[in-house]
mmCIF file of N, CA and C in Angstrom:
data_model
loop_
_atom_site.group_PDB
_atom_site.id
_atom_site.type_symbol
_atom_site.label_atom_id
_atom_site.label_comp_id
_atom_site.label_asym_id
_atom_site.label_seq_id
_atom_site.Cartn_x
_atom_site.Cartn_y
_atom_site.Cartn_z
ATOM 1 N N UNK A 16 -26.359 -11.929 20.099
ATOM 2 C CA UNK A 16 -25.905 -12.194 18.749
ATOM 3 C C UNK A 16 -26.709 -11.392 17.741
ATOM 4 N N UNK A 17 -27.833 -11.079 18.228
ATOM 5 C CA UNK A 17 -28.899 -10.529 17.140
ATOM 6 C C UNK A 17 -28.334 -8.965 16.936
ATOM 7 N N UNK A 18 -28.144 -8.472 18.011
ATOM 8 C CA UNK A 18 -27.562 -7.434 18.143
ATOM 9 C C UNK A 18 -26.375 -6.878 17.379
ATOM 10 N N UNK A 19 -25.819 -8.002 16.983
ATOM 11 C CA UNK A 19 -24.498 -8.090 16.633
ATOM 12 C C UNK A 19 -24.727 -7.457 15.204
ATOM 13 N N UNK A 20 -25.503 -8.817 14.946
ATOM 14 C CA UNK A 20 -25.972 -8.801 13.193
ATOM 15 C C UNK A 20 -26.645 -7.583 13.124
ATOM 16 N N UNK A 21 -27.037 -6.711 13.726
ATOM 17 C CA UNK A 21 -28.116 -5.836 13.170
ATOM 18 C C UNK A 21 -27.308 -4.490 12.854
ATOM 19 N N UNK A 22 -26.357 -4.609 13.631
ATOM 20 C CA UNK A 22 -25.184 -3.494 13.708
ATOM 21 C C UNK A 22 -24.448 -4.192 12.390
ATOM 22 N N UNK A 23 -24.242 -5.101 11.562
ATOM 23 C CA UNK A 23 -23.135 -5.606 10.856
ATOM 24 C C UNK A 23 -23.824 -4.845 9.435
ATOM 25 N N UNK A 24 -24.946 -5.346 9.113
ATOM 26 C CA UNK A 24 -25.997 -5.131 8.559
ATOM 27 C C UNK A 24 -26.116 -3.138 8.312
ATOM 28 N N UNK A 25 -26.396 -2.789 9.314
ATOM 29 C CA UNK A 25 -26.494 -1.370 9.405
ATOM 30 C C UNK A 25 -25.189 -0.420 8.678
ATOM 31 N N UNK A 26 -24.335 -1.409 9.225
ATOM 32 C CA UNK A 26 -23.072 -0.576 8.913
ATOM 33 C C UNK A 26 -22.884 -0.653 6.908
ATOM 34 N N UNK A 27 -23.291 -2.062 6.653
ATOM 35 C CA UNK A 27 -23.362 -2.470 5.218
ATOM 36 C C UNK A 27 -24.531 -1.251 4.826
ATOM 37 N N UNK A 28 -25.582 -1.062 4.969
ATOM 38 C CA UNK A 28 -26.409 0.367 4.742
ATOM 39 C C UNK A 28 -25.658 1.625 3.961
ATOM 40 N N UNK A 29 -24.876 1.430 5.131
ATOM 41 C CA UNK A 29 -24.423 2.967 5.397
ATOM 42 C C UNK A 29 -23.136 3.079 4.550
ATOM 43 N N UNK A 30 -22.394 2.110 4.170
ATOM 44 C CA UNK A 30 -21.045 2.133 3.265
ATOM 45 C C UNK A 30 -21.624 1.570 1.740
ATOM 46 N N UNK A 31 -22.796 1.344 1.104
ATOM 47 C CA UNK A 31 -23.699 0.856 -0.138
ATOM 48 C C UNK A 31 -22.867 2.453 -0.884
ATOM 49 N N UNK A 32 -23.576 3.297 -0.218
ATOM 50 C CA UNK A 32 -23.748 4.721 -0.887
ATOM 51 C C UNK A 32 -22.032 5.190 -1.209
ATOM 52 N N UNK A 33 -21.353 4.532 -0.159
ATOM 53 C CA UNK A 33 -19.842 5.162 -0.660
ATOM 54 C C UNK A 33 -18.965 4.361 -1.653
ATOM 55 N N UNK A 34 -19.493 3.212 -1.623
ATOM 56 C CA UNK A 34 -19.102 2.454 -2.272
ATOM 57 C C UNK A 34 -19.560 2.746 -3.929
ATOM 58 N N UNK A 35 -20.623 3.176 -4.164
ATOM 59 C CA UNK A 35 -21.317 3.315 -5.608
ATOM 60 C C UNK A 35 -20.703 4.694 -5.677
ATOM 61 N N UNK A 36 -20.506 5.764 -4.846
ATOM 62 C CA UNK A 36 -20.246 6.705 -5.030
ATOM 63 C C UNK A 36 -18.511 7.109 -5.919
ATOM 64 N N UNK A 37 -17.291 5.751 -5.422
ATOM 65 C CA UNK A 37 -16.375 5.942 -5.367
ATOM 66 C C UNK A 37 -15.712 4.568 -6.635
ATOM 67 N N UNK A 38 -17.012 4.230 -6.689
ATOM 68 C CA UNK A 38 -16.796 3.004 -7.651
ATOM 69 C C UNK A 38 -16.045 3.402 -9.242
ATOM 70 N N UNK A 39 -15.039 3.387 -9.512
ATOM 71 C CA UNK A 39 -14.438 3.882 -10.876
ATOM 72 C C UNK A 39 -13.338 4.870 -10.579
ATOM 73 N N UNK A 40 -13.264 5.757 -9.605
ATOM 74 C CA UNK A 40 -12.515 7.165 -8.907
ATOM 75 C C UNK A 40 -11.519 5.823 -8.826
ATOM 76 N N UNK A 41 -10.378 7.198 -8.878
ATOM 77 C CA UNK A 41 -8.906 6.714 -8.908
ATOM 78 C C UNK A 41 -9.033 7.523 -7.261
ATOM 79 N N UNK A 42 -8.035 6.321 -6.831
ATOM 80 C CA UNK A 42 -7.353 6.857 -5.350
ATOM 81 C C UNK A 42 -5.854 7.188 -5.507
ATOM 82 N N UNK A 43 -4.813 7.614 -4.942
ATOM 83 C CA UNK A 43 -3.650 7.988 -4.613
ATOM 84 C C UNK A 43 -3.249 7.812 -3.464
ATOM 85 N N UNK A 44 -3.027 6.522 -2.957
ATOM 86 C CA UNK A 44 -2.100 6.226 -2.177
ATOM 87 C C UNK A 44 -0.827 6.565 -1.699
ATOM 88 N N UNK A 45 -0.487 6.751 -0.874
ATOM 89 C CA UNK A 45 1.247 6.728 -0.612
ATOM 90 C C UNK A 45 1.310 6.091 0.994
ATOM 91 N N UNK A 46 2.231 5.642 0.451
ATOM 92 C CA UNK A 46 3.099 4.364 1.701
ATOM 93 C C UNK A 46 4.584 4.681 1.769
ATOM 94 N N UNK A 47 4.754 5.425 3.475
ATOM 95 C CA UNK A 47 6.107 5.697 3.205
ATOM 96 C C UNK A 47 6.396 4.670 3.803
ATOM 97 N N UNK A 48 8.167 4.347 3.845
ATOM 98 C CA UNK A 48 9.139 3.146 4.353
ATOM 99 C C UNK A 48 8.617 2.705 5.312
ATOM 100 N N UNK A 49 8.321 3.738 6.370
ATOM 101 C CA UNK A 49 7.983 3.087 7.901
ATOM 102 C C UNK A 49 6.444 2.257 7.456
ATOM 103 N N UNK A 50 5.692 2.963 6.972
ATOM 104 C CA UNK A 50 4.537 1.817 6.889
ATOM 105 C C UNK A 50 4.653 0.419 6.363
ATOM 106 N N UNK A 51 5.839 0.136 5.579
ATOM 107 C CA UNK A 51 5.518 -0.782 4.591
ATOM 108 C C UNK A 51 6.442 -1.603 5.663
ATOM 109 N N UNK A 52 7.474 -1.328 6.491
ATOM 110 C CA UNK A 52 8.214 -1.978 7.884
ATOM 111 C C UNK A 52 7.245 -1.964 8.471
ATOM 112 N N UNK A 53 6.411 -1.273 8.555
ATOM 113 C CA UNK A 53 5.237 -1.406 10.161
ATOM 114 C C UNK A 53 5.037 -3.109 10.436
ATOM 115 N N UNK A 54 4.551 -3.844 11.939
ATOM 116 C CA UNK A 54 3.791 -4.944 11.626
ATOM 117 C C UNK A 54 2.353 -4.961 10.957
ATOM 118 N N UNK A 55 1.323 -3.522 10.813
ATOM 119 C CA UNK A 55 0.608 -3.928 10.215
ATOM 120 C C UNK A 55 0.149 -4.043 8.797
ATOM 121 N N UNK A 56 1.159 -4.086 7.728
ATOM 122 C CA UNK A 56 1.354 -3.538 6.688
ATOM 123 C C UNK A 56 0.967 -4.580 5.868
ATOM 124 N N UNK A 57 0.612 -5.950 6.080
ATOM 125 C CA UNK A 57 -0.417 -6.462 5.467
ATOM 126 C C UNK A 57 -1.631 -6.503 5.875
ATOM 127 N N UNK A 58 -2.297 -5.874 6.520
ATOM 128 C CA UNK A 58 -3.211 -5.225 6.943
ATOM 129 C C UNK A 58 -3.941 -4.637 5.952
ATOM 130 N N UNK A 59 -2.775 -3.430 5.872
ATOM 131 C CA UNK A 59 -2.890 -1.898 5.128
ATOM 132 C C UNK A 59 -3.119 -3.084 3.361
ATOM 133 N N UNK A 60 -2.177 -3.902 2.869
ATOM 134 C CA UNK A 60 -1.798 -4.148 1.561
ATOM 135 C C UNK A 60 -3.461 -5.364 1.263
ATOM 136 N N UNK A 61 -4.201 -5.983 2.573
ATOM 137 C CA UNK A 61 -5.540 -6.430 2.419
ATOM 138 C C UNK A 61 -6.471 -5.779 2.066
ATOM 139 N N UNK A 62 -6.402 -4.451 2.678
ATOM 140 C CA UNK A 62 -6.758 -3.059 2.808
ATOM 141 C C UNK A 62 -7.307 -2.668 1.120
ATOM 142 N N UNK A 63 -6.077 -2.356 0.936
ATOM 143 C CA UNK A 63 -5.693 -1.759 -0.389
ATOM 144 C C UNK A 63 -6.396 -3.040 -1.958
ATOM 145 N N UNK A 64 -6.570 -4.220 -1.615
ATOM 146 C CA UNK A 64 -6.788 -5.043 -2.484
ATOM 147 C C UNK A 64 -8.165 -4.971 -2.334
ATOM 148 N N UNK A 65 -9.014 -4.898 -0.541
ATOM 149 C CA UNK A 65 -10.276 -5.005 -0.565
ATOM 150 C C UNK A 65 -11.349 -3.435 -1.789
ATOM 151 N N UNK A 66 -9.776 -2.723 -1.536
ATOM 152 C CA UNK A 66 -10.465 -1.313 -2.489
ATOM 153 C C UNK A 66 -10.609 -1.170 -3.954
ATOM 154 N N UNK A 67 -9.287 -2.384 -4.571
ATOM 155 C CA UNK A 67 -9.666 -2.704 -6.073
ATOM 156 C C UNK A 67 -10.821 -3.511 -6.466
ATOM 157 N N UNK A 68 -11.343 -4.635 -5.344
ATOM 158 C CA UNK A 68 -12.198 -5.406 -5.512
ATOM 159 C C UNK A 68 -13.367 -4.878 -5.816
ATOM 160 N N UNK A 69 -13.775 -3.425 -4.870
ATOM 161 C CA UNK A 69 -14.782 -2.865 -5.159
ATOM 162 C C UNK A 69 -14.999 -1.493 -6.155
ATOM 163 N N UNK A 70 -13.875 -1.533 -7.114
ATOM 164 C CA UNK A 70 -13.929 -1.182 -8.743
ATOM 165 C C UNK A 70 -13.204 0.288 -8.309
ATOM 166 N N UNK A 71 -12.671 0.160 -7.614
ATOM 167 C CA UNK A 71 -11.956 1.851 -7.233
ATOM 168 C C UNK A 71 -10.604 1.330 -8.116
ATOM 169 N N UNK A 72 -10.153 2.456 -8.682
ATOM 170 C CA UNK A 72 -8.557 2.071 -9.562
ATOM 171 C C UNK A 72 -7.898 2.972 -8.028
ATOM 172 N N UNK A 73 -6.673 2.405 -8.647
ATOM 173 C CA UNK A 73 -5.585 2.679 -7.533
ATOM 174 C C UNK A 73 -3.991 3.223 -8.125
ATOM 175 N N UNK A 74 -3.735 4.170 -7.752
ATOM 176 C CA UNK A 74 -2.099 4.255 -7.870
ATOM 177 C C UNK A 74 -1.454 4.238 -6.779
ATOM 178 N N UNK A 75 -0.300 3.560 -6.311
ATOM 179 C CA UNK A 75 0.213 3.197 -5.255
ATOM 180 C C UNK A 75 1.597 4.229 -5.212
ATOM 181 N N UNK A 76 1.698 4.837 -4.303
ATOM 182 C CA UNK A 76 3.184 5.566 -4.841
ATOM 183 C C UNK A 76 3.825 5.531 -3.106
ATOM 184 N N UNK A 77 5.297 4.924 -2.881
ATOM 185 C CA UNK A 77 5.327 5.187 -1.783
ATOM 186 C C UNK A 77 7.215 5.278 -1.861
ATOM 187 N N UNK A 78 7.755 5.468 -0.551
ATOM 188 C CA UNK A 78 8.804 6.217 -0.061
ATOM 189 C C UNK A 78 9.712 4.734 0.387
ATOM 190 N N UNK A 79 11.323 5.431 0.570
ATOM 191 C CA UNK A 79 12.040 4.331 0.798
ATOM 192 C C UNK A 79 13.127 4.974 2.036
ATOM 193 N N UNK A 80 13.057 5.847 2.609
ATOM 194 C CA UNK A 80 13.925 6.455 3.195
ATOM 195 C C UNK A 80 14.457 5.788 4.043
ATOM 196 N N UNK A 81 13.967 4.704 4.900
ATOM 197 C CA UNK A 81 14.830 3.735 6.050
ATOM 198 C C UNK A 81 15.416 2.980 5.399
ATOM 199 N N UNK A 82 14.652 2.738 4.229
ATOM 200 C CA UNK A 82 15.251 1.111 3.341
ATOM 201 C C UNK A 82 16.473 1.609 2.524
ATOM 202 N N UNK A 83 16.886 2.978 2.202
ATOM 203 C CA UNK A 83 17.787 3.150 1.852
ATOM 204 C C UNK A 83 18.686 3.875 3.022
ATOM 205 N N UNK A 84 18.326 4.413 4.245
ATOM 206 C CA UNK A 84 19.395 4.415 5.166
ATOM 207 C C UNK A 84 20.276 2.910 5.594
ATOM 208 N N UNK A 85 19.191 2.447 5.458
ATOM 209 C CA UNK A 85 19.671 0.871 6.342
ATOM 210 C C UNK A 85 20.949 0.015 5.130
ATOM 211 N N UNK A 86 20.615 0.287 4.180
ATOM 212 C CA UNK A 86 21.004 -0.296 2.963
ATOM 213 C C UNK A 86 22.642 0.690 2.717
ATOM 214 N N UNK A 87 22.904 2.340 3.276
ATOM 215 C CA UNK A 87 23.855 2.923 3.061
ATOM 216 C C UNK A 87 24.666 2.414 4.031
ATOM 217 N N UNK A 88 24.311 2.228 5.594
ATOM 218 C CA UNK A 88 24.467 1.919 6.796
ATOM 219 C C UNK A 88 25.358 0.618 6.507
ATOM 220 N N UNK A 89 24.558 -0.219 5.666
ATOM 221 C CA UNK A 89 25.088 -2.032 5.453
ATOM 222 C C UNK A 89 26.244 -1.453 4.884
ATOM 223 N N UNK A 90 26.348 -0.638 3.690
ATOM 224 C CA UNK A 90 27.774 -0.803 3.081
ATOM 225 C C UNK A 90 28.413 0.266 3.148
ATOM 226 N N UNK A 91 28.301 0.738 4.138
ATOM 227 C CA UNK A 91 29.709 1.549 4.883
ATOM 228 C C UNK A 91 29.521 3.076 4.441
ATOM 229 N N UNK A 92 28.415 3.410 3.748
ATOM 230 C CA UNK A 92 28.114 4.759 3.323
ATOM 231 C C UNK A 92 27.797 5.528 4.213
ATOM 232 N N UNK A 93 28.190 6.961 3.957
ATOM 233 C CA UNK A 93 27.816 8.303 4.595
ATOM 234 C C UNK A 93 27.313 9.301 3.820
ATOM 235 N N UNK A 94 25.857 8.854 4.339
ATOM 236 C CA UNK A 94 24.815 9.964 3.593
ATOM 237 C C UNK A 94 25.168 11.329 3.676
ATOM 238 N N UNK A 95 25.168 12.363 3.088
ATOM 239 C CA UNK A 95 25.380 13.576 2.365
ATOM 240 C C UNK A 95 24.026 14.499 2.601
ATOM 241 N N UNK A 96 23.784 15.525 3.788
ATOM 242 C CA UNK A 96 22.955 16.612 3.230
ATOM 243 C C UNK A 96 23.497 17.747 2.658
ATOM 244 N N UNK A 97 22.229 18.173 2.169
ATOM 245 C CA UNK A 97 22.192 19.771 1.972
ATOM 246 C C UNK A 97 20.886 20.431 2.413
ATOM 247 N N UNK A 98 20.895 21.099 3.561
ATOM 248 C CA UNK A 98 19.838 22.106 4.211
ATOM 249 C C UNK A 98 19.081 20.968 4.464
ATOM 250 N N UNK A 99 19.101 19.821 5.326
ATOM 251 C CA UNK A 99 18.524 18.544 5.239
ATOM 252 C C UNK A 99 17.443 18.069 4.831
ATOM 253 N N UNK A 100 17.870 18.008 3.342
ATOM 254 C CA UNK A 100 18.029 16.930 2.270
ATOM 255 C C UNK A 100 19.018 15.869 2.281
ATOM 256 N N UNK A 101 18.773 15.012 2.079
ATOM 257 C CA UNK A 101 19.355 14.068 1.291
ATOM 258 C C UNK A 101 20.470 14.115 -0.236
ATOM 259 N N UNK A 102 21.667 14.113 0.140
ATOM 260 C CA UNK A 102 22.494 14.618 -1.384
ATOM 261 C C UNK A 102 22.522 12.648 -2.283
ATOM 262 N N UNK A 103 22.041 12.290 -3.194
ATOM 263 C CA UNK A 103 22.455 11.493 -3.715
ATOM 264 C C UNK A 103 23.355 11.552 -4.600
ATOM 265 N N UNK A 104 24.486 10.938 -4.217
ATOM 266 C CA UNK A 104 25.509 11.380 -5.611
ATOM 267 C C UNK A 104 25.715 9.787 -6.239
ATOM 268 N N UNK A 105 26.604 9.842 -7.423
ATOM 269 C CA UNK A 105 27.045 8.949 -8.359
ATOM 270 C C UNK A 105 27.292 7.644 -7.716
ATOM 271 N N UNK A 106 28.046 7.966 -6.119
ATOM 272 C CA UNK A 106 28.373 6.486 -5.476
ATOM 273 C C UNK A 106 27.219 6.192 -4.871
ATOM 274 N N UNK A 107 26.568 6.301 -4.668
ATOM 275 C CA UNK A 107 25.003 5.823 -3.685
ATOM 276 C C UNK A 107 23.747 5.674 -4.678
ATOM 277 N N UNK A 108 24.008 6.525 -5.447
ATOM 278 C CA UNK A 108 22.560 6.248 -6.316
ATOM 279 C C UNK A 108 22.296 4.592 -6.537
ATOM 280 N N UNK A 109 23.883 3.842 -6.797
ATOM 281 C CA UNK A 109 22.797 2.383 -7.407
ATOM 282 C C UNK A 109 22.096 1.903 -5.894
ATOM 283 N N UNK A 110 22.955 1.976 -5.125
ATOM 284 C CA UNK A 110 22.057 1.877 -3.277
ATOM 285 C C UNK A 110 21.079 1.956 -3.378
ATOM 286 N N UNK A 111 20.780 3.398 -3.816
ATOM 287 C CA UNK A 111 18.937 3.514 -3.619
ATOM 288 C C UNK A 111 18.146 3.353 -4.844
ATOM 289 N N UNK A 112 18.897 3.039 -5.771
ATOM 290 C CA UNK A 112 17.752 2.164 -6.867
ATOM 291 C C UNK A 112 17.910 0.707 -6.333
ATOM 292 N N UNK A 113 18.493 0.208 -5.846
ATOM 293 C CA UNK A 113 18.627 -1.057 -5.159
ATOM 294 C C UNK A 113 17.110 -1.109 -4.121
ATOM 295 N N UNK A 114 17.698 -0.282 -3.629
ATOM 296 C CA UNK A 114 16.606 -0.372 -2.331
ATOM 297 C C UNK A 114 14.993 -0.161 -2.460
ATOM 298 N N UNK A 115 14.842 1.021 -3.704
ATOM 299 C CA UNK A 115 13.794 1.148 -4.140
ATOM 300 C C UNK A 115 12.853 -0.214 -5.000
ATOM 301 N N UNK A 116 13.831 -0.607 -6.027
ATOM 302 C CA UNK A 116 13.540 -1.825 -6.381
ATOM 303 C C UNK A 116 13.228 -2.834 -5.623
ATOM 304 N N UNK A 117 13.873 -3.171 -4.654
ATOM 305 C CA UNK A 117 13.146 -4.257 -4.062
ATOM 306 C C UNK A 117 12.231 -4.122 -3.386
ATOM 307 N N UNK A 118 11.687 -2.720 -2.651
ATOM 308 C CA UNK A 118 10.658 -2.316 -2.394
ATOM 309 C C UNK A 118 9.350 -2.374 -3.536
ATOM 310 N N UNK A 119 9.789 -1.836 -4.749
ATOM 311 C CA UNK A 119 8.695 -2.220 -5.638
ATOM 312 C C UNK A 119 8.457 -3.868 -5.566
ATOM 313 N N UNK A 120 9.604 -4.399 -5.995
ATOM 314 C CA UNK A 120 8.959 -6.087 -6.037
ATOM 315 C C UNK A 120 8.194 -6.336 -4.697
ATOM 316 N N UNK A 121 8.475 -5.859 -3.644
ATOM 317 C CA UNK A 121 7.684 -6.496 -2.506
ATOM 318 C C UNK A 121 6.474 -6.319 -2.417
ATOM 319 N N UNK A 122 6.137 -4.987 -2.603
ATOM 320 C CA UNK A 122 4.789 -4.148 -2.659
ATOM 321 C C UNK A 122 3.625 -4.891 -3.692
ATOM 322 N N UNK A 123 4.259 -5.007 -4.705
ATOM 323 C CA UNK A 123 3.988 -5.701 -6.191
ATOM 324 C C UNK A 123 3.827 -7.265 -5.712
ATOM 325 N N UNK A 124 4.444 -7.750 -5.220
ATOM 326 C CA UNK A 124 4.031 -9.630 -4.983
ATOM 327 C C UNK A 124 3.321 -9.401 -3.868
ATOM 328 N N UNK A 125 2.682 -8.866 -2.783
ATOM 329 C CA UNK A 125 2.011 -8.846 -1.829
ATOM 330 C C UNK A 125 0.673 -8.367 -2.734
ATOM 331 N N UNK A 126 0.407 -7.045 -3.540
ATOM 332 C CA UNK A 126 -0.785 -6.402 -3.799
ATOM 333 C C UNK A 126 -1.374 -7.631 -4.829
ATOM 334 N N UNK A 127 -0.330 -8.536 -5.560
ATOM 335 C CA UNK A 127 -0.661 -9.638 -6.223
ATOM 336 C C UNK A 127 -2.190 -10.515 -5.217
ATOM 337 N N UNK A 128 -0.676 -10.783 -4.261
ATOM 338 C CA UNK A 128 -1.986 -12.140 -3.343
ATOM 339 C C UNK A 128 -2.764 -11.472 -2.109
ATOM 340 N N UNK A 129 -3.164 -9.433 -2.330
ATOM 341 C CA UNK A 129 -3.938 -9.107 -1.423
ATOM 342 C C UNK A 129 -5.514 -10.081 -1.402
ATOM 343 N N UNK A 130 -6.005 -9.906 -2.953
ATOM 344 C CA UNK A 130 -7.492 -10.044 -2.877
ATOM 345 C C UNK A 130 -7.824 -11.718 -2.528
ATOM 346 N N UNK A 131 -6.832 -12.355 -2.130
ATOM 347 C CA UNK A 131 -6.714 -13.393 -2.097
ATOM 348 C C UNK A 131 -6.913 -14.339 -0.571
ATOM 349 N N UNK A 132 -6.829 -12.899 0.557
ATOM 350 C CA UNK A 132 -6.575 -12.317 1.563
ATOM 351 C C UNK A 132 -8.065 -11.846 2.368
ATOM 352 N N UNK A 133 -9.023 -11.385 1.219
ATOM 353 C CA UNK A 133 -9.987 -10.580 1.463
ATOM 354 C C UNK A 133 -11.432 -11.546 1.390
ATOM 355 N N UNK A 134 -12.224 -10.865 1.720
ATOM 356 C CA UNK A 134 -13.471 -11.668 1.827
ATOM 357 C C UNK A 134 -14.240 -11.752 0.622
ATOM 358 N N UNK A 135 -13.431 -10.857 -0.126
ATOM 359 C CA UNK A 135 -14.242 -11.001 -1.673
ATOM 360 C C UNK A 135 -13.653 -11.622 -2.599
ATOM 361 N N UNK A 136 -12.693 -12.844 -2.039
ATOM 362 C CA UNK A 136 -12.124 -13.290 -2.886
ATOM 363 C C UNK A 136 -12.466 -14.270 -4.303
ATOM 364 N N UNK A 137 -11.492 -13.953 -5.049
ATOM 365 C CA UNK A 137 -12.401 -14.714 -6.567
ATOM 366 C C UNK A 137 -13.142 -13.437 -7.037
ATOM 367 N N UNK A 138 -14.100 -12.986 -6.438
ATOM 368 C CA UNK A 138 -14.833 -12.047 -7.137
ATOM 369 C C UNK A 138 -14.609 -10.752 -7.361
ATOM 370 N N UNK A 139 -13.855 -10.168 -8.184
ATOM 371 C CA UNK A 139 -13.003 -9.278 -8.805
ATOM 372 C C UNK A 139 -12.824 -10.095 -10.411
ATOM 373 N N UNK A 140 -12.322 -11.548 -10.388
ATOM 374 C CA UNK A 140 -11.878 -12.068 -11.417
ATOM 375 C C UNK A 140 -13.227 -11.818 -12.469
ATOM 376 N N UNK A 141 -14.470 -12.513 -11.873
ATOM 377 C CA UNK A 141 -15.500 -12.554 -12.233
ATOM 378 C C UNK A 141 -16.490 -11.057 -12.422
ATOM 379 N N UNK A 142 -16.277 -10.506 -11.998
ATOM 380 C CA UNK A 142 -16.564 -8.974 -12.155
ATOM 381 C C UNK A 142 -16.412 -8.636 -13.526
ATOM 382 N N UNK A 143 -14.882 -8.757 -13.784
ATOM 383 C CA UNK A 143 -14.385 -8.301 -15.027
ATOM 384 C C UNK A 143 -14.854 -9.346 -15.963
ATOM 385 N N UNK A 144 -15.471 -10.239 -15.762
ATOM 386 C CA UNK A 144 -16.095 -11.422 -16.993
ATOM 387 C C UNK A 144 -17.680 -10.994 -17.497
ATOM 388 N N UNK A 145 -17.894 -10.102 -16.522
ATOM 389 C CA UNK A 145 -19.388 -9.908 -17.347
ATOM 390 C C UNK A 145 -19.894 -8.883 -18.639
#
């Protein structure tokens, strides 16, 4: 057990310096469709909350490409390339603001109750009180 702790400890050492280093730096995220379907994607979204906790800002920017195949697929659509791309035209576009949108709300009510999730929880709130 001692062993354990001394390695837990060590490792806390060694992430002090990246942590002060990165403290305020904006990150840039991106999460495409398949990650945010993955099973470990509250994982990744604990992940992502444990990194605001420790004063890093964050922009989250991510992709919808299954969520809007699956979503053309449901209502009988036939996606459109060009030189494969993706053609969005007039009849599909509300599809994939559909699809995108509810991807934002999901992303958005999960990153809500990440830090909530994390071992530093509460303390973020209190951070910003001093």
């Amino acid at each position: 057990m001692k062993e354990h702790s001394t390695e837990l400890v060590q490792g806390f050492r060694h992430s002090v310096h990246y942590i002060n280093a990165h403290r305020g730096k904006t990150f840039v995220i991106m999460l495409g469709g398949e990650a945010i379907e993955h099973e470990n994607f509250a994982n990744i979204v604990n992940d992502i909350g444990l990194l605001h906790s420790l004063g890093i800002k964050l922009l989250v920017v991510y992709g919808a490409r299954p969520q809007i195949d699956a979503s053309l697929t449901t209502h009988h659509f036939e996606p459109r390339y060009h030189k494969h791309t993706r053609v969005t035209d007039s009849n599909t576009l509300d599809l994939v603001k559909q699809a995108a949108g509810m991807l934002q709300l999901d992303i958005t009510a999960r990153l809500s109750m990440s830090l909530n999730n994390t071992p530093l929880q509460g303390h973020a709130h209190q951070r910003g009180k001093r």
